[in-house]
Amino acid sequence: AAGVIQSPRHLIKEKRETATLKCYPIPRHDTVYWYQQGPGQDPQFLISFYEKMQSDKGSIPDRFSAQQFSDYHSELNMSSLELGDSALYFCASSPRWSPEGGANVLTFGAGSRLTVL
Amino acid sequence: AQTVTQSQPEMSVQEAETVTLSCTYDTSESDYYLFWYKQPPSRQMILVIRQEAYKQQNATENRFSVNFQKAAKSFSLKISDSQLGDAAMYFCAYRSGNSGYALNFGKGTSLLVTP
């Protein structure tokens, strides 16, 4: 079965540089979520999109922005990178509504590891 | 905001034994969903089990089951017949049924499985 695809898997940047992460959701999933997981931390919700519109906003820094495109893929843009931005960035996707009712399940990608030097 | 608390940073279990991971949450909502996710050393987040708050019956998935106590706001995960492959970080997560669809995670419990 198709999974959530994230690219790149690894990225190394210098402080103050810009980075872009991409996420390709599971086909027919209309909602995309971005999470940041620092070393030894739990995943922190950044932002989500439903049908190309921002759906919910978490602890996303002002230096970060994201969008969802017409083909439902999403990009997370990070500018003025700081050492503290080094983390594993997860994208997850889900259908808005579970076809069998109940909880819609988020399926996570493998993550993009960003290292800021 | 809803908070999810996992009071056990680390747990250890012997192969073939049973272990229970604890999770409590704080919410004023009546409609919500609870999940357990597993994160092995590969760092992939894998769904283990889910529970709808409106369902009284505890969810089960093969060797994994939950004890959902709605009044106590408790959602523990029981792993039976533990296997070496169960070694991972386990995260309890909450999702509102009313607004927002993102998951709110606890701090996680690291499970060690010994032969």
PDB file of C-alpha atoms in Angstrom:
ATOM      1  CA  ALA A   1       0.000   0.000   0.000  1.00  0.00           C
ATOM      2  CA  ALA A   2       1.131   3.528  -0.705  1.00  0.00           C
ATOM      3  CA  GLY A   3       2.560   5.408   2.263  1.00  0.00           C
ATOM      4  CA  VAL A   4       3.320   8.999   3.095  1.00  0.00           C
ATOM      5  CA  ILE A   5       6.440  10.059   1.250  1.00  0.00           C
ATOM      6  CA  GLN A   6       8.758  12.689   2.674  1.00  0.00           C
ATOM      7  CA  SER A   7      11.768  14.266   1.049  1.00  0.00           C
ATOM      8  CA  PRO A   8      14.555  14.778   1.621  1.00  0.00           C
ATOM      9  CA  ARG A   9      15.187  12.181   4.293  1.00  0.00           C
ATOM     10  CA  HIS A  10      18.237  14.008   5.566  1.00  0.00           C
ATOM     11  CA  LEU A  11      19.195  17.644   5.258  1.00  0.00           C
ATOM     12  CA  ILE A  12      22.127  19.588   6.622  1.00  0.00           C
ATOM     13  CA  LYS A  13      22.018  23.376   6.679  1.00  0.00           C
ATOM     14  CA  GLU A  14      23.975  26.232   8.188  1.00  0.00           C
ATOM     15  CA  LYS A  15      22.502  28.741  10.625  1.00  0.00           C
ATOM     16  CA  ARG A  16      20.434  31.447   8.945  1.00  0.00           C
ATOM     17  CA  GLU A  17      19.917  29.347   5.826  1.00  0.00           C
ATOM     18  CA  THR A  18      16.558  28.231   4.423  1.00  0.00           C
ATOM     19  CA  ALA A  19      15.221  24.693   4.098  1.00  0.00           C
ATOM     20  CA  THR A  20      12.185  23.202   2.372  1.00  0.00           C
ATOM     21  CA  LEU A  21      10.678  19.852   3.241  1.00  0.00           C
ATOM     22  CA  LYS A  22       8.186  18.080   1.025  1.00  0.00           C
ATOM     23  CA  CYS A  23       5.392  15.681   1.847  1.00  0.00           C
ATOM     24  CA  TYR A  24       3.313  13.514  -0.487  1.00  0.00           C
ATOM     25  CA  PRO A  25       0.247  12.141   1.315  1.00  0.00           C
ATOM     26  CA  ILE A  26      -1.453   8.833   0.773  1.00  0.00           C
ATOM     27  CA  PRO A  27      -3.767   9.034  -2.261  1.00  0.00           C
ATOM     28  CA  ARG A  28      -7.268  10.257  -1.372  1.00  0.00           C
ATOM     29  CA  HIS A  29      -6.076  11.621   1.969  1.00  0.00           C
ATOM     30  CA  ASP A  30      -7.177  15.244   2.057  1.00  0.00           C
ATOM     31  CA  THR A  31      -5.551  16.338   5.317  1.00  0.00           C
ATOM     32  CA  VAL A  32      -1.843  16.812   5.964  1.00  0.00           C
ATOM     33  CA  TYR A  33      -0.142  17.453   9.302  1.00  0.00           C
ATOM     34  CA  TRP A  34       3.382  18.564  10.150  1.00  0.00           C
ATOM     35  CA  TYR A  35       5.127  17.618  13.380  1.00  0.00           C
ATOM     36  CA  GLN A  36       8.528  18.459  14.818  1.00  0.00           C
ATOM     37  CA  GLN A  37      10.311  15.989  17.098  1.00  0.00           C
ATOM     38  CA  GLY A  38      13.431  17.191  18.869  1.00  0.00           C
ATOM     39  CA  PRO A  39      15.972  14.746  20.330  1.00  0.00           C
ATOM     40  CA  GLY A  40      14.373  12.739  23.127  1.00  0.00           C
ATOM     41  CA  GLN A  41      11.117  14.671  22.769  1.00  0.00           C
ATOM     42  CA  ASP A  42       7.573  13.836  21.802  1.00  0.00           C
ATOM     43  CA  PRO A  43       6.292  15.040  18.436  1.00  0.00           C
ATOM     44  CA  GLN A  44       5.014  18.604  18.556  1.00  0.00           C
ATOM     45  CA  PHE A  45       2.226  19.628  16.214  1.00  0.00           C
ATOM     46  CA  LEU A  46       3.143  22.488  13.887  1.00  0.00           C
ATOM     47  CA  ILE A  47       0.361  22.958  11.372  1.00  0.00           C
ATOM     48  CA  SER A  48      -2.228  21.114   9.315  1.00  0.00           C
ATOM     49  CA  PHE A  49      -4.063  21.578   6.027  1.00  0.00           C
ATOM     50  CA  TYR A  50      -7.403  20.337   4.779  1.00  0.00           C
ATOM     51  CA  GLU A  51      -8.310  20.679   1.129  1.00  0.00           C
ATOM     52  CA  LYS A  52      -5.417  23.098   0.592  1.00  0.00           C
ATOM     53  CA  MET A  53      -6.541  25.433   3.358  1.00  0.00           C
ATOM     54  CA  GLN A  54      -4.837  25.804   6.715  1.00  0.00           C
ATOM     55  CA  SER A  55      -6.889  23.768   9.136  1.00  0.00           C
ATOM     56  CA  ASP A  56      -5.167  24.038  12.487  1.00  0.00           C
ATOM     57  CA  LYS A  57      -2.097  25.749  13.841  1.00  0.00           C
ATOM     58  CA  GLY A  58       0.150  24.563  16.616  1.00  0.00           C
ATOM     59  CA  SER A  59       3.552  25.688  17.801  1.00  0.00           C
ATOM     60  CA  ILE A  60       4.906  26.678  14.409  1.00  0.00           C
ATOM     61  CA  PRO A  61       7.498  29.481  14.603  1.00  0.00           C
ATOM     62  CA  ASP A  62       6.888  32.615  12.544  1.00  0.00           C
ATOM     63  CA  ARG A  63      10.041  31.758  10.569  1.00  0.00           C
ATOM     64  CA  PHE A  64       8.266  28.688   9.238  1.00  0.00           C
ATOM     65  CA  SER A  65       5.518  28.574   6.661  1.00  0.00           C
ATOM     66  CA  ALA A  66       3.705  25.785   4.908  1.00  0.00           C
ATOM     67  CA  GLN A  67       1.158  25.184   2.225  1.00  0.00           C
ATOM     68  CA  GLN A  68      -0.747  22.419   0.533  1.00  0.00           C
ATOM     69  CA  PHE A  69      -0.895  22.331  -3.232  1.00  0.00           C
ATOM     70  CA  SER A  70      -3.600  21.318  -5.693  1.00  0.00           C
ATOM     71  CA  ASP A  71      -2.208  17.776  -5.902  1.00  0.00           C
ATOM     72  CA  TYR A  72      -2.419  17.636  -2.060  1.00  0.00           C
ATOM     73  CA  HIS A  73       1.303  17.507  -1.496  1.00  0.00           C
ATOM     74  CA  SER A  74       2.581  19.884   1.141  1.00  0.00           C
ATOM     75  CA  GLU A  75       5.773  21.830   1.704  1.00  0.00           C
ATOM     76  CA  LEU A  76       7.223  23.181   4.926  1.00  0.00           C
ATOM     77  CA  ASN A  77       9.492  26.165   4.439  1.00  0.00           C
ATOM     78  CA  MET A  78      11.892  27.092   7.202  1.00  0.00           C
ATOM     79  CA  SER A  79      13.906  30.301   7.083  1.00  0.00           C
ATOM     80  CA  SER A  80      16.599  31.876   9.259  1.00  0.00           C
ATOM     81  CA  LEU A  81      17.420  28.451  10.609  1.00  0.00           C
ATOM     82  CA  GLU A  82      18.602  28.170  14.184  1.00  0.00           C
ATOM     83  CA  LEU A  83      20.503  25.405  15.951  1.00  0.00           C
ATOM     84  CA  GLY A  84      17.328  24.579  17.859  1.00  0.00           C
ATOM     85  CA  ASP A  85      15.530  23.750  14.630  1.00  0.00           C
ATOM     86  CA  SER A  86      17.571  20.558  14.360  1.00  0.00           C
ATOM     87  CA  ALA A  87      14.950  17.850  14.637  1.00  0.00           C
ATOM     88  CA  LEU A  88      13.039  15.119  12.910  1.00  0.00           C
ATOM     89  CA  TYR A  89      10.142  16.564  10.946  1.00  0.00           C
ATOM     90  CA  PHE A  90       7.198  14.280  10.364  1.00  0.00           C
ATOM     91  CA  CYS A  91       4.440  14.655   7.887  1.00  0.00           C
ATOM     92  CA  ALA A  92       1.257  12.684   8.407  1.00  0.00           C
ATOM     93  CA  SER A  93      -1.873  12.371   6.337  1.00  0.00           C
ATOM     94  CA  SER A  94      -5.408  11.206   6.920  1.00  0.00           C
ATOM     95  CA  PRO A  95      -8.830  11.304   5.378  1.00  0.00           C
ATOM     96  CA  ARG A  96     -10.896  13.998   7.044  1.00  0.00           C
ATOM     97  CA  TRP A  97     -13.516  11.449   7.932  1.00  0.00           C
ATOM     98  CA  SER A  98     -13.031   7.785   8.565  1.00  0.00           C
ATOM     99  CA  PRO A  99     -14.955   5.781   5.946  1.00  0.00           C
ATOM    100  CA  GLU A 100     -16.110   3.305   8.581  1.00  0.00           C
ATOM    101  CA  GLY A 101     -16.830   5.998  11.142  1.00  0.00           C
ATOM    102  CA  GLY A 102     -14.867   6.694  14.265  1.00  0.00           C
ATOM    103  CA  ALA A 103     -11.403   8.091  14.512  1.00  0.00           C
ATOM    104  CA  ASN A 104      -9.618   9.071  11.337  1.00  0.00           C
ATOM    105  CA  VAL A 105      -6.155   7.602  11.662  1.00  0.00           C
ATOM    106  CA  LEU A 106      -3.045   9.615  10.937  1.00  0.00           C
ATOM    107  CA  THR A 107      -0.446   7.757   8.907  1.00  0.00           C
ATOM    108  CA  PHE A 108       3.062   9.105   9.349  1.00  0.00           C
ATOM    109  CA  GLY A 109       5.895   9.361   6.887  1.00  0.00           C
ATOM    110  CA  ALA A 110       9.401   8.236   7.766  1.00  0.00           C
ATOM    111  CA  GLY A 111      10.424  11.784   8.627  1.00  0.00           C
ATOM    112  CA  SER A 112      12.988  14.280   7.392  1.00  0.00           C
ATOM    113  CA  ARG A 113      15.979  14.771   9.651  1.00  0.00           C
ATOM    114  CA  LEU A 114      17.198  18.361   9.643  1.00  0.00           C
ATOM    115  CA  THR A 115      20.579  19.185  11.109  1.00  0.00           C
ATOM    116  CA  VAL A 116      21.506  22.844  11.526  1.00  0.00           C
ATOM    117  CA  LEU A 117      25.201  23.543  11.994  1.00  0.00           C
TER     118      LEU A 117
ATOM    119  CA  ALA B   1      -5.622  22.602  25.850  1.00  0.00           C
ATOM    120  CA  GLN B   2      -5.724  18.905  26.498  1.00  0.00           C
ATOM    121  CA  THR B   3      -2.729  17.347  28.240  1.00  0.00           C
ATOM    122  CA  VAL B   4      -1.555  13.774  27.969  1.00  0.00           C
ATOM    123  CA  THR B   5       0.584  12.333  30.742  1.00  0.00           C
ATOM    124  CA  GLN B   6       2.706   9.225  30.590  1.00  0.00           C
ATOM    125  CA  SER B   7       4.175   8.763  34.032  1.00  0.00           C
ATOM    126  CA  GLN B   8       6.579   5.959  33.141  1.00  0.00           C
ATOM    127  CA  PRO B   9       9.620   7.224  31.214  1.00  0.00           C
ATOM    128  CA  GLU B  10      10.964   3.665  30.950  1.00  0.00           C
ATOM    129  CA  MET B  11       9.588   0.182  31.365  1.00  0.00           C
ATOM    130  CA  SER B  12      11.170  -3.234  31.038  1.00  0.00           C
ATOM    131  CA  VAL B  13       9.573  -6.608  30.312  1.00  0.00           C
ATOM    132  CA  GLN B  14      10.850 -10.091  29.674  1.00  0.00           C
ATOM    133  CA  GLU B  15      10.070 -11.840  26.452  1.00  0.00           C
ATOM    134  CA  ALA B  16       6.685 -13.645  26.538  1.00  0.00           C
ATOM    135  CA  GLU B  17       5.581 -11.669  29.593  1.00  0.00           C
ATOM    136  CA  THR B  18       2.890  -9.000  29.848  1.00  0.00           C
ATOM    137  CA  VAL B  19       3.471  -5.309  30.427  1.00  0.00           C
ATOM    138  CA  THR B  20       1.109  -2.365  30.922  1.00  0.00           C
ATOM    139  CA  LEU B  21       1.955   1.192  29.930  1.00  0.00           C
ATOM    140  CA  SER B  22       0.049   3.989  31.644  1.00  0.00           C
ATOM    141  CA  CYS B  23      -1.522   7.079  30.148  1.00  0.00           C
ATOM    142  CA  THR B  24      -3.803   9.690  31.644  1.00  0.00           C
ATOM    143  CA  TYR B  25      -5.281  12.722  29.968  1.00  0.00           C
ATOM    144  CA  ASP B  26      -7.054  15.875  30.919  1.00  0.00           C
ATOM    145  CA  THR B  27     -10.006  17.126  28.913  1.00  0.00           C
ATOM    146  CA  SER B  28     -13.383  18.778  29.339  1.00  0.00           C
ATOM    147  CA  GLU B  29     -14.660  17.327  26.071  1.00  0.00           C
ATOM    148  CA  SER B  30     -16.977  14.360  25.797  1.00  0.00           C
ATOM    149  CA  ASP B  31     -16.139  13.536  22.190  1.00  0.00           C
ATOM    150  CA  TYR B  32     -12.549  12.528  21.574  1.00  0.00           C
ATOM    151  CA  TYR B  33     -10.277   9.742  20.407  1.00  0.00           C
ATOM    152  CA  LEU B  34      -7.252   8.108  21.959  1.00  0.00           C
ATOM    153  CA  PHE B  35      -4.344   6.373  20.301  1.00  0.00           C
ATOM    154  CA  TRP B  36      -1.166   4.515  21.060  1.00  0.00           C
ATOM    155  CA  TYR B  37       1.684   4.937  18.603  1.00  0.00           C
ATOM    156  CA  LYS B  38       4.930   3.015  18.585  1.00  0.00           C
ATOM    157  CA  GLN B  39       8.261   4.508  17.531  1.00  0.00           C
ATOM    158  CA  PRO B  40      11.005   1.907  17.086  1.00  0.00           C
ATOM    159  CA  PRO B  41      14.667   2.845  16.600  1.00  0.00           C
ATOM    160  CA  SER B  42      13.917   3.539  12.933  1.00  0.00           C
ATOM    161  CA  ARG B  43      11.899   6.542  14.273  1.00  0.00           C
ATOM    162  CA  GLN B  44       8.893   5.608  12.126  1.00  0.00           C
ATOM    163  CA  MET B  45       5.613   6.384  13.924  1.00  0.00           C
ATOM    164  CA  ILE B  46       3.371   3.328  13.774  1.00  0.00           C
ATOM    165  CA  LEU B  47      -0.221   3.130  14.966  1.00  0.00           C
ATOM    166  CA  VAL B  48      -0.713   0.398  17.553  1.00  0.00           C
ATOM    167  CA  ILE B  49      -4.320   0.830  18.607  1.00  0.00           C
ATOM    168  CA  ARG B  50      -7.109   3.420  18.788  1.00  0.00           C
ATOM    169  CA  GLN B  51     -10.164   3.971  20.954  1.00  0.00           C
ATOM    170  CA  GLU B  52     -13.219   6.122  20.420  1.00  0.00           C
ATOM    171  CA  ALA B  53     -14.383   7.748  23.661  1.00  0.00           C
ATOM    172  CA  TYR B  54     -18.033   6.949  22.913  1.00  0.00           C
ATOM    173  CA  LYS B  55     -17.285   3.230  22.822  1.00  0.00           C
ATOM    174  CA  GLN B  56     -17.415   1.440  26.137  1.00  0.00           C
ATOM    175  CA  GLN B  57     -15.744  -1.677  24.830  1.00  0.00           C
ATOM    176  CA  ASN B  58     -11.965  -1.683  25.130  1.00  0.00           C
ATOM    177  CA  ALA B  59     -10.114  -1.913  21.832  1.00  0.00           C
ATOM    178  CA  THR B  60      -7.927  -4.911  21.072  1.00  0.00           C
ATOM    179  CA  GLU B  61      -5.467  -5.612  18.279  1.00  0.00           C
ATOM    180  CA  ASN B  62      -3.916  -9.056  18.516  1.00  0.00           C
ATOM    181  CA  ARG B  63      -1.486  -8.919  21.477  1.00  0.00           C
ATOM    182  CA  PHE B  64      -2.305  -5.290  22.201  1.00  0.00           C
ATOM    183  CA  SER B  65      -5.282  -4.186  24.250  1.00  0.00           C
ATOM    184  CA  VAL B  66      -6.300  -1.093  26.155  1.00  0.00           C
ATOM    185  CA  ASN B  67      -7.992  -0.444  29.453  1.00  0.00           C
ATOM    186  CA  PHE B  68     -10.059   2.668  28.822  1.00  0.00           C
ATOM    187  CA  GLN B  69     -11.476   4.220  31.983  1.00  0.00           C
ATOM    188  CA  LYS B  70     -13.364   7.291  30.806  1.00  0.00           C
ATOM    189  CA  ALA B  71     -14.367   8.590  34.215  1.00  0.00           C
ATOM    190  CA  ALA B  72     -10.813   8.301  35.469  1.00  0.00           C
ATOM    191  CA  LYS B  73      -9.445   9.659  32.165  1.00  0.00           C
ATOM    192  CA  SER B  74      -7.084   6.741  31.927  1.00  0.00           C
ATOM    193  CA  PHE B  75      -6.003   4.854  28.809  1.00  0.00           C
ATOM    194  CA  SER B  76      -3.442   2.150  29.490  1.00  0.00           C
ATOM    195  CA  LEU B  77      -1.899  -0.189  26.932  1.00  0.00           C
ATOM    196  CA  LYS B  78      -1.362  -3.851  27.695  1.00  0.00           C
ATOM    197  CA  ILE B  79       1.095  -5.849  25.626  1.00  0.00           C
ATOM    198  CA  SER B  80       0.760  -9.603  26.023  1.00  0.00           C
ATOM    199  CA  ASP B  81       3.343 -12.210  25.075  1.00  0.00           C
ATOM    200  CA  SER B  82       5.969  -9.493  24.605  1.00  0.00           C
ATOM    201  CA  GLN B  83       8.383  -9.922  21.732  1.00  0.00           C
ATOM    202  CA  LEU B  84      11.814  -8.445  21.091  1.00  0.00           C
ATOM    203  CA  GLY B  85      10.303  -6.457  18.240  1.00  0.00           C
ATOM    204  CA  ASP B  86       8.030  -4.658  20.678  1.00  0.00           C
ATOM    205  CA  ALA B  87      10.996  -2.694  22.016  1.00  0.00           C
ATOM    206  CA  ALA B  88      10.286   0.918  21.138  1.00  0.00           C
ATOM    207  CA  MET B  89       9.111   4.272  22.430  1.00  0.00           C
ATOM    208  CA  TYR B  90       5.363   4.231  22.953  1.00  0.00           C
ATOM    209  CA  PHE B  91       3.380   7.444  22.723  1.00  0.00           C
ATOM    210  CA  CYS B  92      -0.146   7.939  23.961  1.00  0.00           C
ATOM    211  CA  ALA B  93      -2.063  10.533  21.949  1.00  0.00           C
ATOM    212  CA  TYR B  94      -5.324  12.461  22.206  1.00  0.00           C
ATOM    213  CA  ARG B  95      -7.449  13.871  19.411  1.00  0.00           C
ATOM    214  CA  SER B  96     -10.408  16.151  19.899  1.00  0.00           C
ATOM    215  CA  GLY B  97     -13.649  15.158  18.278  1.00  0.00           C
ATOM    216  CA  ASN B  98     -14.893  18.731  18.141  1.00  0.00           C
ATOM    217  CA  SER B  99     -12.188  21.024  16.846  1.00  0.00           C
ATOM    218  CA  GLY B 100      -8.849  20.437  15.220  1.00  0.00           C
ATOM    219  CA  TYR B 101      -7.818  16.993  14.093  1.00  0.00           C
ATOM    220  CA  ALA B 102      -4.180  16.946  15.110  1.00  0.00           C
ATOM    221  CA  LEU B 103      -2.824  14.533  17.680  1.00  0.00           C
ATOM    222  CA  ASN B 104      -1.566  15.741  21.030  1.00  0.00           C
ATOM    223  CA  PHE B 105       1.147  13.369  22.286  1.00  0.00           C
ATOM    224  CA  GLY B 106       2.385  12.421  25.723  1.00  0.00           C
ATOM    225  CA  LYS B 107       6.111  12.388  26.519  1.00  0.00           C
ATOM    226  CA  GLY B 108       6.417   8.700  25.736  1.00  0.00           C
ATOM    227  CA  THR B 109       7.453   5.515  27.509  1.00  0.00           C
ATOM    228  CA  SER B 110      10.557   3.663  26.402  1.00  0.00           C
ATOM    229  CA  LEU B 111       9.933  -0.087  26.488  1.00  0.00           C
ATOM    230  CA  LEU B 112      12.855  -2.476  26.792  1.00  0.00           C
ATOM    231  CA  VAL B 113      12.256  -6.157  26.075  1.00  0.00           C
ATOM    232  CA  THR B 114      14.794  -8.575  27.526  1.00  0.00           C
ATOM    233  CA  PRO B 115      15.336 -12.152  26.334  1.00  0.00           C
TER     234      PRO B 115
END
